[in-house]
Amino acid sequence: MTIRVLVADDQAMVRGGLRLILEDQPDIEVVAEAADGVEAVELARRLRPDVCLVDIRMPRLDGLAVTRALHPMRVIVVTTFDLDEYVYGALRGGAVGFLLKDAGPALLVEAVRAAHAGDALVSPSVTVRLLRHLASATTPPPSPAPLRPLSDRELEVVRAVARGRTNREIATELFISLSTVKSHVSGIQTKLGLRNRVEIAAWAWEQRLMA
């Protein structure tokens, strides 16, 4: 199955570079490019791509507003990390992933495939640094208490998700089946009132579970 991607960035050279990297893969096709946020929303709603790769800083409509406008479509927000401390807003707005602008081609491709597969987090090296930075650099509103308490096993899964582990890696680490991991993740989202794995990870860092 071909993954259809929309690329939104205000720099033509960046868009062209991303297209070259993505279309070098046999399972990925860039179906559209957008030069600003308004164009990104219009194209995404018309073409319904599988994944939208969105720069967080764009004219007319920034990546935060684009993410909110396109929810529940799968949006990966691109950040420069040190400057874009408001990525937290993108996560809360429904983004299913994020990527550093200096990430290499392999990580870009991994991010797109992960988003398409429903995995919000890309890799521990990116996820942990970014979420730790957000936890220290922002003062988010208090997270709501869980609708029901999390079990010890669910807390283990939460910590693994926040470290950027995939479902398969969690299954291996905790010696449980893949279907059990998926069941735990679904149950955690329900108990916490969260929409995806990124929000689970953000919640874990807010609650200082990763200290």
PDB file of C-alpha atoms in Angstrom:
ATOM      1  CA  MET A   1       0.000   0.000   0.000  1.00  0.00           C
ATOM      2  CA  THR A   2       1.363   3.407  -0.988  1.00  0.00           C
ATOM      3  CA  ILE A   3       1.473   6.058   1.748  1.00  0.00           C
ATOM      4  CA  ARG A   4       0.162   9.343   0.345  1.00  0.00           C
ATOM      5  CA  VAL A   5       1.911  12.369   1.885  1.00  0.00           C
ATOM      6  CA  LEU A   6       1.331  16.114   1.832  1.00  0.00           C
ATOM      7  CA  VAL A   7       4.394  18.290   2.512  1.00  0.00           C
ATOM      8  CA  ALA A   8       3.846  21.816   3.878  1.00  0.00           C
ATOM      9  CA  ASP A   9       6.761  24.225   4.280  1.00  0.00           C
ATOM     10  CA  ASP A  10       7.221  27.833   3.228  1.00  0.00           C
ATOM     11  CA  GLN A  11      10.676  27.135   1.740  1.00  0.00           C
ATOM     12  CA  ALA A  12      10.579  25.636  -1.755  1.00  0.00           C
ATOM     13  CA  MET A  13      14.025  24.048  -1.355  1.00  0.00           C
ATOM     14  CA  VAL A  14      12.932  22.288   1.830  1.00  0.00           C
ATOM     15  CA  ARG A  15       9.773  20.981   0.199  1.00  0.00           C
ATOM     16  CA  GLY A  16      11.766  19.754  -2.782  1.00  0.00           C
ATOM     17  CA  GLY A  17      14.293  18.027  -0.562  1.00  0.00           C
ATOM     18  CA  LEU A  18      11.599  16.292   1.451  1.00  0.00           C
ATOM     19  CA  ARG A  19       9.881  15.167  -1.744  1.00  0.00           C
ATOM     20  CA  LEU A  20      13.109  13.665  -3.099  1.00  0.00           C
ATOM     21  CA  ILE A  21      13.767  11.758   0.122  1.00  0.00           C
ATOM     22  CA  LEU A  22      10.223  10.450   0.475  1.00  0.00           C
ATOM     23  CA  GLU A  23       9.650   9.514  -3.146  1.00  0.00           C
ATOM     24  CA  ASP A  24      12.892   7.553  -3.168  1.00  0.00           C
ATOM     25  CA  GLN A  25      10.907   5.014  -1.140  1.00  0.00           C
ATOM     26  CA  PRO A  26       8.772   2.506  -3.064  1.00  0.00           C
ATOM     27  CA  ASP A  27       5.858   2.779  -0.618  1.00  0.00           C
ATOM     28  CA  ILE A  28       5.624   6.593  -0.297  1.00  0.00           C
ATOM     29  CA  GLU A  29       4.182   9.163  -2.718  1.00  0.00           C
ATOM     30  CA  VAL A  30       4.082  12.951  -2.206  1.00  0.00           C
ATOM     31  CA  VAL A  31       0.665  13.932  -3.542  1.00  0.00           C
ATOM     32  CA  ALA A  32       0.904  17.678  -2.866  1.00  0.00           C
ATOM     33  CA  GLU A  33       3.102  20.519  -1.627  1.00  0.00           C
ATOM     34  CA  ALA A  34       1.873  23.581   0.264  1.00  0.00           C
ATOM     35  CA  ALA A  35       3.766  26.838   0.767  1.00  0.00           C
ATOM     36  CA  ASP A  36       1.697  28.076   3.735  1.00  0.00           C
ATOM     37  CA  GLY A  37      -0.773  26.862   6.331  1.00  0.00           C
ATOM     38  CA  VAL A  38      -3.955  27.913   4.571  1.00  0.00           C
ATOM     39  CA  GLU A  39      -2.915  26.093   1.403  1.00  0.00           C
ATOM     40  CA  ALA A  40      -1.965  23.037   3.476  1.00  0.00           C
ATOM     41  CA  VAL A  41      -5.431  22.836   5.036  1.00  0.00           C
ATOM     42  CA  GLU A  42      -7.181  23.324   1.677  1.00  0.00           C
ATOM     43  CA  LEU A  43      -5.096  20.674  -0.087  1.00  0.00           C
ATOM     44  CA  ALA A  44      -5.337  18.185   2.785  1.00  0.00           C
ATOM     45  CA  ARG A  45      -9.104  18.455   2.981  1.00  0.00           C
ATOM     46  CA  ARG A  46      -9.429  18.023  -0.772  1.00  0.00           C
ATOM     47  CA  LEU A  47      -6.865  15.246  -1.340  1.00  0.00           C
ATOM     48  CA  ARG A  48      -7.147  13.404   2.006  1.00  0.00           C
ATOM     49  CA  PRO A  49      -3.499  12.265   2.229  1.00  0.00           C
ATOM     50  CA  ASP A  50      -2.538   9.514   4.660  1.00  0.00           C
ATOM     51  CA  VAL A  51       0.078  11.700   6.396  1.00  0.00           C
ATOM     52  CA  CYS A  52       0.657  15.466   6.451  1.00  0.00           C
ATOM     53  CA  LEU A  53       4.210  16.666   7.140  1.00  0.00           C
ATOM     54  CA  VAL A  54       3.778  20.218   8.438  1.00  0.00           C
ATOM     55  CA  ASP A  55       6.356  22.879   9.317  1.00  0.00           C
ATOM     56  CA  ILE A  56       5.457  24.510  12.612  1.00  0.00           C
ATOM     57  CA  ARG A  57       6.350  28.000  11.346  1.00  0.00           C
ATOM     58  CA  MET A  58       4.523  29.020   8.176  1.00  0.00           C
ATOM     59  CA  PRO A  59       2.819  32.166   6.815  1.00  0.00           C
ATOM     60  CA  ARG A  60      -0.931  32.792   7.159  1.00  0.00           C
ATOM     61  CA  LEU A  61      -1.502  29.747   9.379  1.00  0.00           C
ATOM     62  CA  ASP A  62       1.169  28.124  11.543  1.00  0.00           C
ATOM     63  CA  GLY A  63       1.646  24.433  12.185  1.00  0.00           C
ATOM     64  CA  LEU A  64      -0.317  24.535  15.442  1.00  0.00           C
ATOM     65  CA  ALA A  65      -3.417  25.928  13.744  1.00  0.00           C
ATOM     66  CA  VAL A  66      -3.016  23.535  10.803  1.00  0.00           C
ATOM     67  CA  THR A  67      -2.801  20.571  13.164  1.00  0.00           C
ATOM     68  CA  ARG A  68      -5.984  21.601  14.963  1.00  0.00           C
ATOM     69  CA  ALA A  69      -7.797  22.269  11.685  1.00  0.00           C
ATOM     70  CA  LEU A  70      -6.898  18.869  10.223  1.00  0.00           C
ATOM     71  CA  HIS A  71      -7.584  16.717  13.280  1.00  0.00           C
ATOM     72  CA  PRO A  72      -8.110  13.727  13.214  1.00  0.00           C
ATOM     73  CA  MET A  73      -5.923  13.457  10.106  1.00  0.00           C
ATOM     74  CA  ARG A  74      -2.394  12.204  10.778  1.00  0.00           C
ATOM     75  CA  VAL A  75      -0.127  15.227  11.077  1.00  0.00           C
ATOM     76  CA  ILE A  76       3.608  15.168  11.781  1.00  0.00           C
ATOM     77  CA  VAL A  77       4.866  18.524  13.028  1.00  0.00           C
ATOM     78  CA  VAL A  78       8.396  19.553  12.079  1.00  0.00           C
ATOM     79  CA  THR A  79      10.348  21.571  14.630  1.00  0.00           C
ATOM     80  CA  THR A  80      13.794  23.088  15.077  1.00  0.00           C
ATOM     81  CA  PHE A  81      13.601  21.863  18.705  1.00  0.00           C
ATOM     82  CA  ASP A  82      15.599  24.614  20.433  1.00  0.00           C
ATOM     83  CA  LEU A  83      13.453  27.438  19.065  1.00  0.00           C
ATOM     84  CA  ASP A  84      10.019  25.886  18.815  1.00  0.00           C
ATOM     85  CA  GLU A  85       9.139  25.381  22.463  1.00  0.00           C
ATOM     86  CA  TYR A  86       5.444  25.505  21.659  1.00  0.00           C
ATOM     87  CA  VAL A  87       5.422  22.049  20.051  1.00  0.00           C
ATOM     88  CA  TYR A  88       3.523  21.071  23.206  1.00  0.00           C
ATOM     89  CA  GLY A  89       0.538  22.853  21.686  1.00  0.00           C
ATOM     90  CA  ALA A  90       0.816  20.732  18.557  1.00  0.00           C
ATOM     91  CA  LEU A  91       0.747  17.539  20.606  1.00  0.00           C
ATOM     92  CA  ARG A  92      -2.328  18.717  22.454  1.00  0.00           C
ATOM     93  CA  GLY A  93      -3.809  19.829  19.129  1.00  0.00           C
ATOM     94  CA  GLY A  94      -3.779  16.275  17.847  1.00  0.00           C
ATOM     95  CA  ALA A  95      -0.416  15.804  16.103  1.00  0.00           C
ATOM     96  CA  VAL A  96       0.501  12.123  15.863  1.00  0.00           C
ATOM     97  CA  GLY A  97       4.224  12.708  15.621  1.00  0.00           C
ATOM     98  CA  PHE A  98       7.022  15.215  15.456  1.00  0.00           C
ATOM     99  CA  LEU A  99      10.387  15.429  13.776  1.00  0.00           C
ATOM    100  CA  LEU A 100      13.472  17.585  14.189  1.00  0.00           C
ATOM    101  CA  LYS A 101      14.390  19.560  11.084  1.00  0.00           C
ATOM    102  CA  ASP A 102      17.955  18.295  11.208  1.00  0.00           C
ATOM    103  CA  ALA A 103      16.849  14.650  11.286  1.00  0.00           C
ATOM    104  CA  GLY A 104      18.348  12.530   8.542  1.00  0.00           C
ATOM    105  CA  PRO A 105      16.487  10.915   5.641  1.00  0.00           C
ATOM    106  CA  ALA A 106      16.093   7.575   7.418  1.00  0.00           C
ATOM    107  CA  LEU A 107      14.353   9.179  10.388  1.00  0.00           C
ATOM    108  CA  LEU A 108      12.074  11.190   8.109  1.00  0.00           C
ATOM    109  CA  VAL A 109      10.945   8.026   6.351  1.00  0.00           C
ATOM    110  CA  GLU A 110      10.555   6.236   9.693  1.00  0.00           C
ATOM    111  CA  ALA A 111       8.383   9.085  10.998  1.00  0.00           C
ATOM    112  CA  VAL A 112       6.037   8.927   8.023  1.00  0.00           C
ATOM    113  CA  ARG A 113       5.697   5.160   8.193  1.00  0.00           C
ATOM    114  CA  ALA A 114       5.175   5.259  11.963  1.00  0.00           C
ATOM    115  CA  ALA A 115       2.419   7.863  11.660  1.00  0.00           C
ATOM    116  CA  HIS A 116       0.709   5.850   8.930  1.00  0.00           C
ATOM    117  CA  ALA A 117       0.868   2.727  11.119  1.00  0.00           C
ATOM    118  CA  GLY A 118      -0.610   4.582  14.100  1.00  0.00           C
ATOM    119  CA  ASP A 119       2.614   4.861  16.093  1.00  0.00           C
ATOM    120  CA  ALA A 120       3.012   8.463  17.223  1.00  0.00           C
ATOM    121  CA  LEU A 121       6.577   8.332  18.514  1.00  0.00           C
ATOM    122  CA  VAL A 122       9.564   8.130  16.223  1.00  0.00           C
ATOM    123  CA  SER A 123      12.623   7.078  18.206  1.00  0.00           C
ATOM    124  CA  PRO A 124      13.882   7.355  21.778  1.00  0.00           C
ATOM    125  CA  SER A 125      16.762   9.660  20.784  1.00  0.00           C
ATOM    126  CA  VAL A 126      14.281  12.235  19.501  1.00  0.00           C
ATOM    127  CA  THR A 127      11.268  11.597  21.688  1.00  0.00           C
ATOM    128  CA  VAL A 128      12.937  11.638  25.075  1.00  0.00           C
ATOM    129  CA  ARG A 129      14.987  14.781  24.391  1.00  0.00           C
ATOM    130  CA  LEU A 130      12.028  16.682  23.007  1.00  0.00           C
ATOM    131  CA  LEU A 131       9.538  15.713  25.703  1.00  0.00           C
ATOM    132  CA  ARG A 132      12.075  16.421  28.455  1.00  0.00           C
ATOM    133  CA  HIS A 133      12.685  19.822  26.885  1.00  0.00           C
ATOM    134  CA  LEU A 134       8.962  20.534  26.730  1.00  0.00           C
ATOM    135  CA  ALA A 135       8.462  19.451  30.323  1.00  0.00           C
ATOM    136  CA  SER A 136      11.119  21.891  31.533  1.00  0.00           C
ATOM    137  CA  ALA A 137      10.530  24.734  29.066  1.00  0.00           C
ATOM    138  CA  THR A 138       6.759  25.038  29.313  1.00  0.00           C
ATOM    139  CA  THR A 139       4.202  25.382  32.051  1.00  0.00           C
ATOM    140  CA  PRO A 140       1.240  23.394  30.765  1.00  0.00           C
ATOM    141  CA  PRO A 141      -2.166  23.479  32.404  1.00  0.00           C
ATOM    142  CA  PRO A 142      -2.649  20.779  35.043  1.00  0.00           C
ATOM    143  CA  SER A 143      -3.510  17.436  33.494  1.00  0.00           C
ATOM    144  CA  PRO A 144      -6.829  15.954  34.532  1.00  0.00           C
ATOM    145  CA  ALA A 145      -6.727  13.050  36.947  1.00  0.00           C
ATOM    146  CA  PRO A 146      -7.278   9.641  35.334  1.00  0.00           C
ATOM    147  CA  LEU A 147     -10.917   8.668  35.006  1.00  0.00           C
ATOM    148  CA  ARG A 148      -9.848   5.394  36.626  1.00  0.00           C
ATOM    149  CA  PRO A 149      -6.506   4.616  38.336  1.00  0.00           C
ATOM    150  CA  LEU A 150      -3.822   3.048  36.173  1.00  0.00           C
ATOM    151  CA  SER A 151      -2.570  -0.393  37.148  1.00  0.00           C
ATOM    152  CA  ASP A 152       1.135  -1.068  37.751  1.00  0.00           C
ATOM    153  CA  ARG A 153       1.348  -2.786  34.357  1.00  0.00           C
ATOM    154  CA  GLU A 154      -0.326   0.143  32.637  1.00  0.00           C
ATOM    155  CA  LEU A 155       2.167   2.512  34.263  1.00  0.00           C
ATOM    156  CA  GLU A 156       4.995   0.358  32.886  1.00  0.00           C
ATOM    157  CA  VAL A 157       3.450   0.669  29.432  1.00  0.00           C
ATOM    158  CA  VAL A 158       3.057   4.444  29.862  1.00  0.00           C
ATOM    159  CA  ARG A 159       6.748   4.807  30.716  1.00  0.00           C
ATOM    160  CA  ALA A 160       7.741   2.663  27.739  1.00  0.00           C
ATOM    161  CA  VAL A 161       5.580   4.743  25.402  1.00  0.00           C
ATOM    162  CA  ALA A 162       7.159   7.925  26.796  1.00  0.00           C
ATOM    163  CA  ARG A 163      10.612   6.485  26.064  1.00  0.00           C
ATOM    164  CA  GLY A 164       9.618   6.134  22.417  1.00  0.00           C
ATOM    165  CA  ARG A 165       9.180   2.360  22.358  1.00  0.00           C
ATOM    166  CA  THR A 166       6.992   0.801  19.687  1.00  0.00           C
ATOM    167  CA  ASN A 167       4.312  -1.746  20.610  1.00  0.00           C
ATOM    168  CA  ARG A 168       6.569  -4.578  19.504  1.00  0.00           C
ATOM    169  CA  GLU A 169       9.478  -3.305  21.619  1.00  0.00           C
ATOM    170  CA  ILE A 170       7.183  -2.929  24.642  1.00  0.00           C
ATOM    171  CA  ALA A 171       5.949  -6.493  24.185  1.00  0.00           C
ATOM    172  CA  THR A 172       9.543  -7.752  24.179  1.00  0.00           C
ATOM    173  CA  GLU A 173      10.598  -5.667  27.195  1.00  0.00           C
ATOM    174  CA  LEU A 174       7.602  -6.632  29.329  1.00  0.00           C
ATOM    175  CA  PHE A 175       7.341 -10.252  28.129  1.00  0.00           C
ATOM    176  CA  ILE A 176       3.744  -9.854  26.993  1.00  0.00           C
ATOM    177  CA  SER A 177       2.022 -10.360  23.650  1.00  0.00           C
ATOM    178  CA  LEU A 178       1.643  -7.635  21.027  1.00  0.00           C
ATOM    179  CA  SER A 179      -2.139  -7.803  21.330  1.00  0.00           C
ATOM    180  CA  THR A 180      -1.855  -7.302  25.095  1.00  0.00           C
ATOM    181  CA  VAL A 181       0.254  -4.188  24.564  1.00  0.00           C
ATOM    182  CA  LYS A 182      -2.313  -2.785  22.144  1.00  0.00           C
ATOM    183  CA  SER A 183      -5.056  -3.513  24.659  1.00  0.00           C
ATOM    184  CA  HIS A 184      -3.122  -1.734  27.425  1.00  0.00           C
ATOM    185  CA  VAL A 185      -2.473   1.328  25.215  1.00  0.00           C
ATOM    186  CA  SER A 186      -6.157   1.526  24.316  1.00  0.00           C
ATOM    187  CA  GLY A 187      -7.164   1.181  27.963  1.00  0.00           C
ATOM    188  CA  ILE A 188      -4.682   3.859  29.041  1.00  0.00           C
ATOM    189  CA  GLN A 189      -6.054   6.298  26.457  1.00  0.00           C
ATOM    190  CA  THR A 190      -9.581   5.658  27.728  1.00  0.00           C
ATOM    191  CA  LYS A 191      -8.657   6.068  31.396  1.00  0.00           C
ATOM    192  CA  LEU A 192      -6.666   9.264  30.779  1.00  0.00           C
ATOM    193  CA  GLY A 193      -9.063  10.711  28.227  1.00  0.00           C
ATOM    194  CA  LEU A 194      -6.242  10.982  25.667  1.00  0.00           C
ATOM    195  CA  ARG A 195      -6.333  10.516  21.902  1.00  0.00           C
ATOM    196  CA  ASN A 196      -2.993   8.993  20.933  1.00  0.00           C
ATOM    197  CA  ARG A 197       0.449   7.799  22.005  1.00  0.00           C
ATOM    198  CA  VAL A 198       1.976  11.270  21.809  1.00  0.00           C
ATOM    199  CA  GLU A 199      -0.496  12.517  24.397  1.00  0.00           C
ATOM    200  CA  ILE A 200       0.295   9.502  26.606  1.00  0.00           C
ATOM    201  CA  ALA A 201       3.991  10.397  26.427  1.00  0.00           C
ATOM    202  CA  ALA A 202       3.317  14.073  27.141  1.00  0.00           C
ATOM    203  CA  TRP A 203       1.160  13.077  30.136  1.00  0.00           C
ATOM    204  CA  ALA A 204       3.948  10.870  31.502  1.00  0.00           C
ATOM    205  CA  TRP A 205       6.412  13.762  31.395  1.00  0.00           C
ATOM    206  CA  GLU A 206       3.894  16.191  32.915  1.00  0.00           C
ATOM    207  CA  GLN A 207       3.351  13.783  35.809  1.00  0.00           C
ATOM    208  CA  ARG A 208       7.137  13.430  36.277  1.00  0.00           C
ATOM    209  CA  LEU A 209       6.862   9.666  35.782  1.00  0.00           C
ATOM    210  CA  MET A 210      10.125   9.697  33.816  1.00  0.00           C
ATOM    211  CA  ALA A 211      12.318  11.166  36.550  1.00  0.00           C
TER     212      ALA A 211
END
